Coordinates of C-alpha atoms and ligand atoms in Angstrom, one line a residue:
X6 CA 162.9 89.0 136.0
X7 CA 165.6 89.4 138.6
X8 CA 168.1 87.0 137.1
X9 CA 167.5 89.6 133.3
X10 CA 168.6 92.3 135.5
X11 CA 171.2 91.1 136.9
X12 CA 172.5 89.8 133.9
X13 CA 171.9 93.0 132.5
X14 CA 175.6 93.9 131.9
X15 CA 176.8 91.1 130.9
X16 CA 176.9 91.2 126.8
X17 CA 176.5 87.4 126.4
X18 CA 173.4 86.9 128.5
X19 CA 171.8 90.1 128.2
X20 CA 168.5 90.1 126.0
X21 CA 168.3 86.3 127.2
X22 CA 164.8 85.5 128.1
X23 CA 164.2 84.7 131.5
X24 CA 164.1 80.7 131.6
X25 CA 160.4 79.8 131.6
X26 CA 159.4 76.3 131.5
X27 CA 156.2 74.2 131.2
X28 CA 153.0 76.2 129.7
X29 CA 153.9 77.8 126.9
X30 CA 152.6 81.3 126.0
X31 CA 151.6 83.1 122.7
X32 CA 153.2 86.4 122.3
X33 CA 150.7 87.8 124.6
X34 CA 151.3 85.7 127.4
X35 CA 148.0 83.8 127.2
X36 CA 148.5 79.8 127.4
X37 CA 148.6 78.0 124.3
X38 CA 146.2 75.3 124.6
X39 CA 147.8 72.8 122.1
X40 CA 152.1 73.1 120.2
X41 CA 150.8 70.1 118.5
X42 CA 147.4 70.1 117.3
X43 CA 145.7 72.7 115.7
X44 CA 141.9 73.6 115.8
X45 CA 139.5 72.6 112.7
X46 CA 136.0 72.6 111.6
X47 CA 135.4 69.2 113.1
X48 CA 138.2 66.1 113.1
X49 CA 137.4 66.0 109.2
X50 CA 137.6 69.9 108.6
X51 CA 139.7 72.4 107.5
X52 CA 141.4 74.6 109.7
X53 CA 140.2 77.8 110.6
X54 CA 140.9 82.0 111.5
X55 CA 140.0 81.1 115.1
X56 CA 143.0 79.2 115.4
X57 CA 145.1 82.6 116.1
X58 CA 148.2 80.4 117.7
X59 CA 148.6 79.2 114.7
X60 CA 148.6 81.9 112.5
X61 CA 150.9 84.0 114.6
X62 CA 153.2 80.6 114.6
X63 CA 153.7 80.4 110.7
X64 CA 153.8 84.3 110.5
X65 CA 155.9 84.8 112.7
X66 CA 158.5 81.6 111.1
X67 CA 158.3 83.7 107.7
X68 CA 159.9 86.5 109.5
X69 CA 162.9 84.3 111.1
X70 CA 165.4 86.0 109.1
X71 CA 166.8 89.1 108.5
X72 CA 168.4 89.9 104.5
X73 CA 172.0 88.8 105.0
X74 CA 174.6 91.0 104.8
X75 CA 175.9 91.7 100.9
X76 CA 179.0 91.1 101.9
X77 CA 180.8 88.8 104.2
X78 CA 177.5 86.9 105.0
X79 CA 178.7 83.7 106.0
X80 CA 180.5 84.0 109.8
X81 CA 180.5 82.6 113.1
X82 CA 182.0 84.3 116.1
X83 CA 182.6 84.2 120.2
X84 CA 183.2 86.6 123.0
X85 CA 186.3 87.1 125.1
X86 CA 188.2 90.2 126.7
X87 CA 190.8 92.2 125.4
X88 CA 193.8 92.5 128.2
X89 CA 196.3 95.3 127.5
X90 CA 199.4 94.5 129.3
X91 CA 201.8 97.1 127.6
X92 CA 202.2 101.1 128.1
X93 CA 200.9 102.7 124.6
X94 CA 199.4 105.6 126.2
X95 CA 201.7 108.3 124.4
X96 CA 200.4 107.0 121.8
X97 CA 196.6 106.9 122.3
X98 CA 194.0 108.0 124.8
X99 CA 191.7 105.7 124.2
X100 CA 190.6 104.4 127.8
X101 CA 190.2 100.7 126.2
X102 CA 194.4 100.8 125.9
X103 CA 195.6 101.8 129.1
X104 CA 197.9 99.8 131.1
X105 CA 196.2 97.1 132.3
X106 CA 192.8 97.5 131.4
X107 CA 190.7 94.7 130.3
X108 CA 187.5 95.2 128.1
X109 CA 184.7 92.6 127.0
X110 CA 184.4 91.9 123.8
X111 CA 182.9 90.0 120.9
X112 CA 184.2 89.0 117.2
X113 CA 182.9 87.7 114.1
X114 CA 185.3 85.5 111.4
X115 CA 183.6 85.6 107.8
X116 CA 184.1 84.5 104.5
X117 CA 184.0 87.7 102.3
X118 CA 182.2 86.0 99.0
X119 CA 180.1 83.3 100.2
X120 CA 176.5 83.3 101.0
X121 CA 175.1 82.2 104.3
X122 CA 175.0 78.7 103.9
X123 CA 178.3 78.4 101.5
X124 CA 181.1 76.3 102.8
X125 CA 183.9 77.9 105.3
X126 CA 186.9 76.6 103.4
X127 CA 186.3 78.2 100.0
X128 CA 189.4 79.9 99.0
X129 CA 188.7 83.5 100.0
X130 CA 190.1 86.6 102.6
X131 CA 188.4 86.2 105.8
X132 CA 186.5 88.8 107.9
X133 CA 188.3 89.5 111.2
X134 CA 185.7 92.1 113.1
X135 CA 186.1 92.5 116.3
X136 CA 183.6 95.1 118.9
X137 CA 185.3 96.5 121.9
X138 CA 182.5 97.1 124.7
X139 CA 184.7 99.8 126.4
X140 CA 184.2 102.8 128.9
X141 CA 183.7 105.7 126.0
X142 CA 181.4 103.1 123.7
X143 CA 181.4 101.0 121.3
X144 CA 185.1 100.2 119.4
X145 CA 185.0 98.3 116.3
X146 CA 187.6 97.4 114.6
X147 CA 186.7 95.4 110.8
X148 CA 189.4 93.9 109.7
X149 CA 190.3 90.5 107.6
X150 CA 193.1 87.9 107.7
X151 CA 195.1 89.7 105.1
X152 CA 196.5 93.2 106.1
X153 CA 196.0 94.5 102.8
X154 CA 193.0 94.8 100.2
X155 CA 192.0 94.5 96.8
X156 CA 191.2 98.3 96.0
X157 CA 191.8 101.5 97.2
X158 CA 188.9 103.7 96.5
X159 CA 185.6 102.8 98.2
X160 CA 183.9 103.7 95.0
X161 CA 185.3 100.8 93.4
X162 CA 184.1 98.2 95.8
X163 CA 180.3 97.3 94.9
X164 CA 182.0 96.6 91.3
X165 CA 184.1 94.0 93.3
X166 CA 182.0 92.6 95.1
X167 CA 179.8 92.2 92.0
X168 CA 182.7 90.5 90.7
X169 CA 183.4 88.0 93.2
X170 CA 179.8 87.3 93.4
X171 CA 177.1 85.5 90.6
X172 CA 176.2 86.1 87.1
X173 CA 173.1 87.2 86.5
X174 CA 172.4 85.1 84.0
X175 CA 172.9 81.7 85.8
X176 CA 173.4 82.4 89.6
X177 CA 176.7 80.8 89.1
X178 CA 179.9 82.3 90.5
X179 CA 182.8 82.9 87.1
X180 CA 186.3 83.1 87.0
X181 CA 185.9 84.9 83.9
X182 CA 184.3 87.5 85.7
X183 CA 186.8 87.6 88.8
X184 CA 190.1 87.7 86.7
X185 CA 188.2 90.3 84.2
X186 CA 188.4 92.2 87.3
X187 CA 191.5 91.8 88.8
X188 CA 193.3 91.8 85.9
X189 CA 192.2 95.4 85.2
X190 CA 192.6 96.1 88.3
X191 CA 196.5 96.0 88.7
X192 CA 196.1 97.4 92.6
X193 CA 194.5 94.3 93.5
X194 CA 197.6 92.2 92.5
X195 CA 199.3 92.2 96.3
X196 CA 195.9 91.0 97.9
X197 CA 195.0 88.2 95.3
X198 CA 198.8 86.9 96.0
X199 CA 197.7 86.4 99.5
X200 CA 194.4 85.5 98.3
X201 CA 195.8 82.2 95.7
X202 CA 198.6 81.5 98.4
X203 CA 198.2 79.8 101.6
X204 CA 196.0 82.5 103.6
X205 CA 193.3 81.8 101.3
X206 CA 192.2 78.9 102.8
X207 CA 192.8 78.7 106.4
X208 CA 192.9 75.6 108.1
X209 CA 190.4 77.1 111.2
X210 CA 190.2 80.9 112.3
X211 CA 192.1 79.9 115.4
X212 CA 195.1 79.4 112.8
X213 CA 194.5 82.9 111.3
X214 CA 196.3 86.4 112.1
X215 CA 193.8 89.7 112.3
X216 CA 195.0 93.0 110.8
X217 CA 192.4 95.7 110.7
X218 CA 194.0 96.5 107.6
X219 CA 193.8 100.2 107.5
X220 CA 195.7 103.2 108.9
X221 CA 194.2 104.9 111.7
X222 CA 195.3 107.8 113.7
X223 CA 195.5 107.5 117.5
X224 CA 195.7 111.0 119.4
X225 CA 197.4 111.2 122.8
X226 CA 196.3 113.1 126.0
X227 CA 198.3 116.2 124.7
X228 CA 197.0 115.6 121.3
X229 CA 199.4 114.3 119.7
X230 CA 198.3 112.3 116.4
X231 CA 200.1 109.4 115.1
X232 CA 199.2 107.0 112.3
X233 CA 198.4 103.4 113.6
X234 CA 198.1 99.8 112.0
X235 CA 196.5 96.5 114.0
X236 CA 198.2 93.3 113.6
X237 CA 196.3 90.4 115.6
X238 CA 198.8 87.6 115.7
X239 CA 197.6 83.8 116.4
X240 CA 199.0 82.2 119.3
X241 CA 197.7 79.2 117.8
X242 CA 200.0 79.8 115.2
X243 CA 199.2 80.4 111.3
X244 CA 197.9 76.9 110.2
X245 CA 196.4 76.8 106.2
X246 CA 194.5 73.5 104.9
X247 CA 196.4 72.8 100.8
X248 CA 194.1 74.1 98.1
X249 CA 192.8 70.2 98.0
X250 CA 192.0 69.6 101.9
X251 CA 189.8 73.0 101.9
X252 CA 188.0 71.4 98.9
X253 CA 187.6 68.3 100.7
X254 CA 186.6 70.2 103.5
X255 CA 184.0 72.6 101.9
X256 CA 182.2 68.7 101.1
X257 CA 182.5 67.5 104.1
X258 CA 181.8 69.8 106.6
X259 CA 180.2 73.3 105.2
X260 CA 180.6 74.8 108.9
X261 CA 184.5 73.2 109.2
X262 CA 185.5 76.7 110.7
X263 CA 182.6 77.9 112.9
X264 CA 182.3 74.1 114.6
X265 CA 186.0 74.4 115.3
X266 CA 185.7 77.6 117.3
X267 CA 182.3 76.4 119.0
X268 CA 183.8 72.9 119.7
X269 CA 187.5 74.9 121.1
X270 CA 185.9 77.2 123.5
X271 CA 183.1 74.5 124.7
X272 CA 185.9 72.7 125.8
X273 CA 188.1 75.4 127.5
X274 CA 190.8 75.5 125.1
X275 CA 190.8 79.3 124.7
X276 CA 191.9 81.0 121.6
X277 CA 194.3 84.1 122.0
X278 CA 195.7 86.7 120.0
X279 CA 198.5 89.0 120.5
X280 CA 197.4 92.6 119.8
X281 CA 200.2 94.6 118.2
X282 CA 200.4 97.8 116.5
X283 CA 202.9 99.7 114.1
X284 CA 203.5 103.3 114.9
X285 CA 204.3 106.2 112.3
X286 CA 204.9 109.6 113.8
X287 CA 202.3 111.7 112.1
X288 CA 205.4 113.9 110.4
X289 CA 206.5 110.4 108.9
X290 CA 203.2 110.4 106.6
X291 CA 204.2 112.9 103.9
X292 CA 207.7 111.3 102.9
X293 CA 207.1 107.7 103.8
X294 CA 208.3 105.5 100.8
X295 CA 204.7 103.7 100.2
X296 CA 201.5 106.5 100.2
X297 CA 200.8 105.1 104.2
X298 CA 197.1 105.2 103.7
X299 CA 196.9 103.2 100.4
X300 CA 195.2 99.8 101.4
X301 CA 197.0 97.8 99.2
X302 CA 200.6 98.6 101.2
X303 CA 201.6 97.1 104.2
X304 CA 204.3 99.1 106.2
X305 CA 207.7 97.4 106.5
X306 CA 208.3 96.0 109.7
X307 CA 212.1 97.1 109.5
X308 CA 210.5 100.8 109.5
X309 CA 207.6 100.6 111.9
X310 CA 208.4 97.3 114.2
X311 CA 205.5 95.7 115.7
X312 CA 205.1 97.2 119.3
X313 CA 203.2 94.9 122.1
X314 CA 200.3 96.2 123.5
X315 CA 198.6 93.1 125.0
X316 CA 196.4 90.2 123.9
X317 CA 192.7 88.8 123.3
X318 CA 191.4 86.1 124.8
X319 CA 187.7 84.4 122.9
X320 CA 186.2 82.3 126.1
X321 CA 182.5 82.3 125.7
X322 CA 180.5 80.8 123.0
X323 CA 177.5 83.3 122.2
X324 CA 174.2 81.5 123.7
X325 CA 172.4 82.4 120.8
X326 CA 173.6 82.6 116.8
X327 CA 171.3 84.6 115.4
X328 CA 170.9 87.2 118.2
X329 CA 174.4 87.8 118.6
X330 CA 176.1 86.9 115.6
X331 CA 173.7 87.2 112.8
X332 CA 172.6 90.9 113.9
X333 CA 176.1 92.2 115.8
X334 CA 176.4 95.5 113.3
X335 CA 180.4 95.8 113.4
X336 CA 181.5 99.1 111.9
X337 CA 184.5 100.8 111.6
X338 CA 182.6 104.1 112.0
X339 CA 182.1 103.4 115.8
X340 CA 185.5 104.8 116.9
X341 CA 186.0 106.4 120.3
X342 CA 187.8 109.3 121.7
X343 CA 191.8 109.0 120.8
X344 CA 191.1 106.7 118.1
X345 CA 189.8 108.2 114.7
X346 CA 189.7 107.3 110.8
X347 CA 192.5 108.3 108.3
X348 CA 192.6 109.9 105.0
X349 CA 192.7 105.9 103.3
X350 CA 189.6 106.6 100.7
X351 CA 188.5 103.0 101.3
X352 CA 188.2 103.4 105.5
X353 CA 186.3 106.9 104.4
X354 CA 183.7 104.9 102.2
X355 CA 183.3 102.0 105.4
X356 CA 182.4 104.5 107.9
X357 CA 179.4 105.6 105.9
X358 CA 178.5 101.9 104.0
X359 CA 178.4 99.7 107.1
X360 CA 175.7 101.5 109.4
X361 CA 173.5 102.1 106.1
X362 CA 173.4 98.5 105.5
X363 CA 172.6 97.7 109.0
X364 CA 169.8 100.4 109.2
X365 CA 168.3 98.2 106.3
X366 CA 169.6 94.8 107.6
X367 CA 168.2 94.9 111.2
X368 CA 166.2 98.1 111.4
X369 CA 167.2 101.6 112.3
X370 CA 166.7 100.6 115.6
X371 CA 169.5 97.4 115.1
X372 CA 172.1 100.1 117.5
X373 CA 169.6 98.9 120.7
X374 CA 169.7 95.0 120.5
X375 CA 171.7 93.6 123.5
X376 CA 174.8 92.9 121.6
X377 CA 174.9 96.1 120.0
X378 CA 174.0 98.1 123.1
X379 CA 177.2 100.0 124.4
X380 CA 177.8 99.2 127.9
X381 CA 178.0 103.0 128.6
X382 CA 174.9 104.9 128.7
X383 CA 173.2 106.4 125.7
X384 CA 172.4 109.6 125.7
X385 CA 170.7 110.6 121.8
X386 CA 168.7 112.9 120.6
X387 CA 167.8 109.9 117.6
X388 CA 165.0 108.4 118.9
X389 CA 161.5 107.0 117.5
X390 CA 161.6 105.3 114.7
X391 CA 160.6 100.8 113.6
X392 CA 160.9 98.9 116.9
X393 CA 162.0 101.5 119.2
X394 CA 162.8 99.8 122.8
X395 CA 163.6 103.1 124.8
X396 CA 162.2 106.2 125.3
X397 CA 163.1 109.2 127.2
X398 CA 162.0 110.5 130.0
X399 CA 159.3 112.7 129.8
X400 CA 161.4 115.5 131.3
X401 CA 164.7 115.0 128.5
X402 CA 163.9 117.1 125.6
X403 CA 164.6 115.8 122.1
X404 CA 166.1 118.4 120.6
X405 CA 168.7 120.6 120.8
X406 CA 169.9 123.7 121.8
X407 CA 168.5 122.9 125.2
X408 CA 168.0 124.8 128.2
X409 CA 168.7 121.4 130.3
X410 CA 171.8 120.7 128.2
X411 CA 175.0 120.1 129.7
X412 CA 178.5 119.6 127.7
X413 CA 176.8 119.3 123.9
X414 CA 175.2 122.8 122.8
X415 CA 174.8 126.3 123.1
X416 CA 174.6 127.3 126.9
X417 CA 172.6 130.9 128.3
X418 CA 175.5 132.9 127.1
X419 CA 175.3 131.8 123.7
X420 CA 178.7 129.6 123.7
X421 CA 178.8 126.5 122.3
X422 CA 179.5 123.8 125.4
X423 CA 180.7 121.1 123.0
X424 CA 183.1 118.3 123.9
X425 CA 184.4 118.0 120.1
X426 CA 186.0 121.5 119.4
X427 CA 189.7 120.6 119.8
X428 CA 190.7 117.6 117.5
X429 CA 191.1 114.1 119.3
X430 CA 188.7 114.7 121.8
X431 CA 185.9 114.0 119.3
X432 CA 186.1 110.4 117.8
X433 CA 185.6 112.2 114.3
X434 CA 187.7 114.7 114.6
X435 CA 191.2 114.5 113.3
X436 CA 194.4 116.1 112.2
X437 CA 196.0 116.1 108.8
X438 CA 199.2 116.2 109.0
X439 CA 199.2 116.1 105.5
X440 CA 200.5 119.3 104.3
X441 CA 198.9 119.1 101.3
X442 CA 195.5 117.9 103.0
X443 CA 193.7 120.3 105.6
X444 CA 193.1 119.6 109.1
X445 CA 189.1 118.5 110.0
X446 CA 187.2 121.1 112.0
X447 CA 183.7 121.7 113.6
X448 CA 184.2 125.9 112.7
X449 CA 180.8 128.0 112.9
X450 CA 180.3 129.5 109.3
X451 CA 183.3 132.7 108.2
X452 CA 182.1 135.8 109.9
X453 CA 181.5 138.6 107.7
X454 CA 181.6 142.0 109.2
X455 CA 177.9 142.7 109.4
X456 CA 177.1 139.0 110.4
X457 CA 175.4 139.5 113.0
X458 CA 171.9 137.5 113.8
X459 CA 169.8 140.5 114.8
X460 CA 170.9 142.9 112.4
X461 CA 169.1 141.7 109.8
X462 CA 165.2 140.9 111.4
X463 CA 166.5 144.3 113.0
X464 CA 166.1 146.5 109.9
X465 CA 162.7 144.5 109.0
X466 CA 161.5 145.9 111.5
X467 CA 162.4 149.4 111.8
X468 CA 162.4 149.7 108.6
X469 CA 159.7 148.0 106.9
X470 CA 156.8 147.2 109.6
X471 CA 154.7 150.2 110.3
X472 CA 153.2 151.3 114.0
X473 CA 150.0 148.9 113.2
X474 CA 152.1 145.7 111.7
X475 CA 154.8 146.2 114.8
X476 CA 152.1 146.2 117.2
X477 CA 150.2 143.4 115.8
X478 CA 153.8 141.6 115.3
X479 CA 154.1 141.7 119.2
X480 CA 151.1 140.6 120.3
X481 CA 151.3 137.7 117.7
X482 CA 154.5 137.0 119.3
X483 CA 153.0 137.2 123.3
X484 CA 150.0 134.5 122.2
X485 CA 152.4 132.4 120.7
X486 CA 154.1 132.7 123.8
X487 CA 151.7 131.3 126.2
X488 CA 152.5 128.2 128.3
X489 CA 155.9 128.9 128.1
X490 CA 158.5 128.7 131.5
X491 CA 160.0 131.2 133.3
X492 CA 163.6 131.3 132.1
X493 CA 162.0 130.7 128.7
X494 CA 159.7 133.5 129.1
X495 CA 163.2 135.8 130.1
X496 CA 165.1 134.2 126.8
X497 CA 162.4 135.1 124.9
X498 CA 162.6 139.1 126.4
X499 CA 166.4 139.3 125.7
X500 CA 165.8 137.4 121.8
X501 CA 163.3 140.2 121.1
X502 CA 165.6 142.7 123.1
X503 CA 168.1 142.1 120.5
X504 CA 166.4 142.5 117.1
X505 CA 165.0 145.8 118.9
X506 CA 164.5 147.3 122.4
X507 CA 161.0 148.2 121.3
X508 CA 160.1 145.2 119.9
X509 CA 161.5 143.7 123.6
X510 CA 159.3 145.9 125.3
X511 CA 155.9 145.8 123.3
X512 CA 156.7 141.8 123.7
X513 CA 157.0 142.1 127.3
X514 CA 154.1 144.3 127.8
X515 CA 151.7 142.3 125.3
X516 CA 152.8 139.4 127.3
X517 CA 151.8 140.7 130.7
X518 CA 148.4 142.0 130.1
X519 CA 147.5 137.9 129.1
X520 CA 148.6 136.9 132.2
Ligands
HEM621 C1 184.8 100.8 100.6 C2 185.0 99.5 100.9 C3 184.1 98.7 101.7 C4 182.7 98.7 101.8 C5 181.8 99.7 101.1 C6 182.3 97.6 102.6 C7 181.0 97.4 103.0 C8 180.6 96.3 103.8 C9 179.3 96.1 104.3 C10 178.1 97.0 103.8 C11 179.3 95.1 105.1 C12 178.1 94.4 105.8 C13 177.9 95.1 107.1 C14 176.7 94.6 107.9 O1 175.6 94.5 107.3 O2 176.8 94.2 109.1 C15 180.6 94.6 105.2 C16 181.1 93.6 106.0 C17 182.4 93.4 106.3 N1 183.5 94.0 105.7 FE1 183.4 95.4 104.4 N2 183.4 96.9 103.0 C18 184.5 97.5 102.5 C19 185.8 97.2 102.6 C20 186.3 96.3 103.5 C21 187.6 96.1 103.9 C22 188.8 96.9 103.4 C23 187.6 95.2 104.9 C24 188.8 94.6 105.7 C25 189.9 95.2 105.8 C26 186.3 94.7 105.1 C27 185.9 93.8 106.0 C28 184.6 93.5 106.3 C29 184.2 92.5 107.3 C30 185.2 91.6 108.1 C31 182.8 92.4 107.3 C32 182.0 91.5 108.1 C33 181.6 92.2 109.4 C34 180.9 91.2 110.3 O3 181.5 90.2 110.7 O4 179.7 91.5 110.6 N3 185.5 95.4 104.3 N4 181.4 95.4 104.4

């Protein structure tokens, strides 16, 4: 058990089981007596109930899987560390892009059409989805190999995928279907020009460049906002196989593209990317000569030139596919503080689609598996639920306003302690600098003049409850009470208090003649 601990931290060998050898076990630890020969009614006879190591064997193989993802479902993917060797920080706060810090990190390459088992070298984009283990949590950024995209309203997308996808009829994928799309769809026109060239079959995903596609805003310790874009460039350099070496390809090796990367790494020769970013001031947005949040536009590089910020290295082979690659949940909701979405309609529709799939994919629980599992402490109030690993302590409450709370609530003196008031300090939070648009606030509901939260239950009382009903109101109020803690017991006085000093005072009496 030692060696799990210690390996606790490490993303590519944490949830690895400890290495047992000889006896095996069934789930419960007991020794199976026999991986080879089950137990019958006899040598002759059928087998039987009694044979539970069996049972539990075949049930538990008709549970291997977990439904693959709609989209993108065919990848493969490493681990590596992101190095940042150039000075963005007046650009971004975000701890996992200051000078010289270095942050684990794991990726996934994809085909976007493809089912699990469908050939790598199908002409299609290419998933590029990179997780950033860093100090704050979890950073993922989702992109493909193409820094643009075939739509630009999320609503639109399930019809895409739908078309890229089979017929129902036949199960057969149709071009008839595809163009019907795209041909309708005259936004799509710069991504399927990438998608027919050369990109669209690459000849590994060592040869690829990464964009994360979008705009995103980056905030700066003085909260600044600026509008960002990702460009991951190959220091491989961009390598495509012809249209008829990916179909040769897709015949002779299905897995061309994730044996590649296994084969590289287990050999030492160590993929990198550069990391580069385009900056637009956020006053630039407005006047810019391409809407700067429509996915279908790149920004010219004449306007915004690539600026360095440092480079990715992929080093370590996951030790297990389906534990780390198969159920990794990348999502470009998981953003961190100084990083946050833009108003792009399509990243808007991601940061609600990707986590709601997951939550069906894996579980609801998928956030604690070990490669999901920030390297940062949690600390939820989302807890319970299918396959829960972790549970509180039995002293953290579950809820909140809090009297225990520090930093996320309302304190004694009724202020609200949050972190996320002022924009950029929250990961959610950002400004428009849209003048059309309207900044994003967490504001307490428009005060009306009488809005106060005791006037109200106030009059009820004064005004509606007679002698008897007020009395019996209090005493209801002092049984209910029982059990409760001292500084609850003095909240409760001061709530009461405040819809009426005599209701505060019968409370407090009714309450001391139980004790
Ligand atoms: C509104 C538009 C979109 C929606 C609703 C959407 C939805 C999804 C969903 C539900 C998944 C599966 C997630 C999972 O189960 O783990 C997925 C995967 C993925 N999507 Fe999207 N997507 C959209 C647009 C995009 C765009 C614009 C890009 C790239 C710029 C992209 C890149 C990817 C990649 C790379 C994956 C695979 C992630 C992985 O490797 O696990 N998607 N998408």
């Amino acid at each position: 058990m030692s060696d799990q601990n210690s390996k606790a931290n490490d993303i590519v060998e944490r949830g690895l089981r400890p290495n047992v050898t000889g006896q095996t076990t069934r789930h419960n630890g007991a020794p199976v007596a026999s991986e080879n020969i089950s137990v019958t009614a006899g040598p002759q006879g059928p087998n039987i109930l009694n044979d539970i190591h069996l049972i539990e064997k075949l049930a538990h193989f008709n549970r291997e899987n977990v439904p693959e993802r709609i989209p993108h479902a065919k990848g493969h993917g490493a681990f590596g560390e992101l190095h940042v060797t150039a000075d963005v920080s007046q650009y971004t706060k975000a701890k996992l892009f200051q000078p010289g810090t270095v942050t684990p990190m794991g990726i996934r390459f994809s085909t976007v059409a493809g089912e699990k088992g469908s050939p790598d070298t199908w002409r299609d984009v290419h998933g590029f989805a990179m997780r950033f283990y860093t100090e704050d949590g979890n950073y993922d950024i989702v992109g493909n190999n193409t820094p643009i995209f075939f739509i630009r309203d999320g609503v639109k997308f399930p019809d895409f995928i739908h078309s890229q996808k089979r017929l129902g009829r036949n199960g057969l994928r149709d071009a008839d279907m595809q163009w019907d799309f795209w041909t309708r769809t005259p936004e799509s026109a710069h991504q399927v020009t990438y998608l027919m060239g050369d990109r669209g079959t690459p000849k590994t995903t060592r040869h690829m460049n990464g964009y994360g596609s979008h705009t995103f805003q980056w905030v700066n310790e003085a909260g600044e906002a600026f509008w960002v874009k990702y460009h991951f460039l190959s220091r491989q350099g961009v390598e495509n196989f012809t249209d008829a070496e990916a179909t040769e390809m897709a015949g002779i090796n299905a897995d061309h593209h994730r044996q590649d990367l296994y084969e590289a790494i287990d050999r030492g020769d160590y993929p990198v990317w550069d990391v580069k970013v385009q900056i637009m001031p956020a006053a630039d947005a407005e006047n810019y000569r391409w809407n700067p949040f429509d996915l279908t536009k790149t920004w010219s590089k004449k306007d915004y030139p690539r600026i360095d910020v440092g480079h990715f290295v992929l080093n370590r082979n996951p030790r297990n596919h389906f534990a780390q690659i198969e159920q990794i949940a990348l999502d470009p909701g998981n953003l961190v503080p100084g990083i946050g979405l833009s108003p792009d309609r399509m990243l808007q529709a991601r940061a609600f689609a990707y986590a709601d799939q997951q939550r069906y994919r894996i579980g609801p629980n998928y956030r604690d598996l070990p490669v999901n599992r920030p390297i940062n402490d949690v600390n939820t109030y989302s807890n319970r639920g299918p396959m829960a690993y972790f549970f509180d302590d039995e002293d953290q409450p579950t809820y909140s306003p809090n009297r225990f709370e520090k930093g996320a609530g309302y304190l004694d003196n009724g202020e609200d302690s949050s972190s996320g008031q002022s924009y950029g300090q929250a990961a959610d939070v950002y400004v428009n600098p849209d003048p059309h648009g309207t900044d994003l606030v967490r504001a307490a509901y428009v005060q009306h003049p009488e809005d106060d939260d005791f006037i109200q239950p106030g009059i009820l009382y004064r005004e509606v409850l007679d002698e008897a009903a007020k009395q019996r109101l209090a005493e209801n109020i002092a049984g209910a009470m029982e059990g409760v803690s001292e500084s609850v017991e003095e909240r409760c006085y001061w709530y009461w208090s405040s819809v009426d000093e005599d209701l505060g005072q019968r409370v407090k009496t009714a309450f001391a003649a139980k004790k």
